[in-house]
Amino acid sequence: MLLHPQFDPVAIYLGPLAIRWYGLMYLLAFLQFIALGRLRIRQKLAPVSAEQLDDLLFYGVLGVVLGGRLGQVLFYEPGYYLANPLEILAVWKGGMSFHGGFLGVLVAMTLWAKKAGLRWLTVTDFIAPLVPLGLAAGRVGNFINGELWGRLADPALPWAMVFPQSGSLEPRHPSQLYHVGLEGLALFAILWLWTAKPRPTGAASGVFLIGYGAFRFITEYFREPDHGIFGQSYTVSMGQWLSLPMVLAGVALVVFAYRRKSL
């Protein structure tokens, strides 16, 4: 069995200022978004300019942070944050819901698309392949922090890992790394290659929804389920319940995109 390396969650101390790995992973996610976005602009596969991309990222950051935090509060830990309302502001401690961040980004992109005079689906199609590597960076941050550990694993599994933060010394799945591989690297490869050619408006957004929802549903079977507002379930977890509508919406969006193209 492997033992979690027990990283110091603080990467750098600058006097009284502590820069955490979790925050650095978010910074890395935003930097790769800009880099990939500019590459697509140079490839003439983007509906925006380099200047607009910077503005788009600003809106996206607000959507991720505000939506992600509110999602964590409302979907997973409403009781805790109701008792400790000031902790809602402590985003540097971690505790961000992807599904909340996703909804926040949708709202942010709606506002930005209206400002830029672009169709909403045109914007979401553009950002879809730019997002997965950022998701991977966030999961690496979870692994460094030793949080969101997996369910109990067979001790014979070569990569079974003990997470002392879990309160036990039993081997578990390093589920954070499963998220990195599927929702991050695999989804990025699928979307980046698939969108290298023009697709009907809305199709890329639909494929993102299907891919993320399906991969998240799979990885949740190896992750210790969160309690969520419906309680803790090892059958269908809160993360899986929130992923199912994404898959259904993605299928509907892809069908709509191709039917509209054929008309």
PDB file of C-alpha atoms in Angstrom, residues 38 48 62 89-90 104 112 125 127 138 156 165 167-168 189-190 202 223 225 229 237 253 262:
ATOM      1  CA  ARG A  38      -4.918  32.133 -27.707  1.00  0.00           C
ATOM      2  CA  VAL A  48     -13.228  36.169 -30.031  1.00  0.00           C
ATOM      3  CA  LEU A  62     -16.096  35.325 -11.022  1.00  0.00           C
ATOM      4  CA  LEU A  89     -15.768  33.680   2.580  1.00  0.00           C
ATOM      5  CA  ALA A  90     -12.787  31.432   3.408  1.00  0.00           C
ATOM      6  CA  GLY A 104     -21.862  30.148 -12.064  1.00  0.00           C
ATOM      7  CA  TRP A 112     -20.507  38.213 -21.270  1.00  0.00           C
ATOM      8  CA  ASP A 125     -18.684  25.987 -27.598  1.00  0.00           C
ATOM      9  CA  ILE A 127     -14.677  27.517 -23.922  1.00  0.00           C
ATOM     10  CA  GLY A 138      -8.120  21.556  -9.394  1.00  0.00           C
ATOM     11  CA  ALA A 156      -3.795  -5.806  -3.076  1.00  0.00           C
ATOM     12  CA  GLN A 165      -6.714  12.733   6.885  1.00  0.00           C
ATOM     13  CA  GLY A 167      -9.257   9.302  10.175  1.00  0.00           C
ATOM     14  CA  SER A 168      -8.299   5.722   9.371  1.00  0.00           C
ATOM     15  CA  ALA A 189      -8.254  15.052 -25.545  1.00  0.00           C
ATOM     16  CA  ILE A 190     -11.767  14.230 -26.782  1.00  0.00           C
ATOM     17  CA  GLY A 202     -24.109  23.850 -29.515  1.00  0.00           C
ATOM     18  CA  ARG A 223     -14.804   8.387  -4.275  1.00  0.00           C
ATOM     19  CA  PRO A 225     -19.406  10.081  -1.145  1.00  0.00           C
ATOM     20  CA  ILE A 229     -28.415  17.640   1.153  1.00  0.00           C
ATOM     21  CA  SER A 237     -24.038   9.895  -4.496  1.00  0.00           C
ATOM     22  CA  LEU A 253     -28.104  19.720 -27.042  1.00  0.00           C
ATOM     23  CA  SER A 262     -29.818  19.502 -41.309  1.00  0.00           C
TER      24      SER A 262
END
